[in-house]
């Protein structure tokens, strides 16, 4: 059975060079398929197959407050 991550990667390759817009393209050289994350909470992210990971990279904001910080969500909703 094909995973949802694999399906999304195959679909993305038809629209985005390499199927991703980041250095994740390197997954091919180590025999893996990139994960497509659908959700983030605190230090964790969930992929399209429902598997949870600890986000050790945490760049672009989550590094400071984590994913889906309640105060950030409230500020965005109030804006």
Coordinates of C-alpha atoms in Angstrom, one line a residue:
X1 CA 0.0 0.0 0.0
X2 CA 1.3 3.5 -0.9
X3 CA 1.5 5.9 2.0
X4 CA -0.2 9.3 1.9
X5 CA 3.3 10.9 2.0
X6 CA 4.3 9.0 -1.1
X7 CA 1.1 9.9 -2.9
X8 CA 1.6 13.6 -2.1
X9 CA 5.3 13.5 -3.1
X10 CA 4.4 11.9 -6.5
X11 CA 1.7 14.6 -7.0
X12 CA 4.1 17.4 -6.0
X13 CA 6.8 16.2 -8.4
X14 CA 4.4 17.0 -11.3
X15 CA 4.2 20.7 -10.2
X16 CA 7.4 21.5 -8.2
X17 CA 10.9 20.7 -9.4
X18 CA 12.1 17.8 -7.3
X19 CA 8.7 17.6 -5.6
X20 CA 9.7 20.0 -2.7
X21 CA 10.9 23.5 -2.3
X22 CA 13.7 22.9 0.0
X23 CA 16.9 20.8 0.5
X24 CA 14.6 17.9 1.4
X25 CA 15.3 16.8 -2.2
X26 CA 18.3 15.0 -0.6
X27 CA 15.9 12.3 0.6
X28 CA 16.4 10.7 -2.7
X29 CA 20.1 10.1 -2.1
X30 CA 19.4 8.3 1.2
X31 CA 16.5 6.2 -0.2
X32 CA 13.6 8.0 1.5
X33 CA 10.5 9.9 0.7
X34 CA 10.0 13.4 2.2
X35 CA 7.3 13.7 4.8
X36 CA 4.4 16.0 4.2
X37 CA 3.4 17.6 7.5
X38 CA -0.2 18.4 8.1
X39 CA -0.1 19.6 11.7
X40 CA 2.2 21.0 14.3
X41 CA 1.7 21.3 18.1
X42 CA 4.4 22.6 20.4
X43 CA 7.7 20.8 19.5
X44 CA 6.0 18.1 17.4
X45 CA 4.8 17.8 13.8
X46 CA 2.4 15.2 12.3
X47 CA 2.9 13.8 8.8
X48 CA 0.2 13.0 6.2
X49 CA 0.2 9.4 7.5
X50 CA -0.5 10.4 11.1
X51 CA 3.0 9.7 12.4
X52 CA 4.3 12.2 14.9
X53 CA 7.9 13.6 14.9
X54 CA 9.9 15.9 17.2
X55 CA 10.7 19.0 15.1
X56 CA 14.4 19.4 15.9
X57 CA 14.8 22.1 13.1
X58 CA 12.0 24.4 14.3
X59 CA 12.9 27.3 11.9
X60 CA 10.7 30.3 10.9
X61 CA 9.0 30.9 14.2
X62 CA 8.4 27.5 15.8
X63 CA 12.0 27.6 17.1
X64 CA 10.9 30.3 19.5
X65 CA 7.4 29.4 20.5
X66 CA 6.7 25.9 19.1
X67 CA 3.9 25.1 16.6
X68 CA 0.4 26.4 17.1
X69 CA 1.2 28.4 20.3
X70 CA -2.1 29.5 21.8
X71 CA -1.2 33.1 22.1
X72 CA -0.1 33.3 18.5
X73 CA -3.3 31.6 17.4
X74 CA -5.4 34.1 19.4
X75 CA -3.5 37.1 18.0
X76 CA -4.0 35.8 14.4
X77 CA -7.7 35.2 15.0
X78 CA -8.1 38.6 16.6
X79 CA -6.4 40.4 13.7

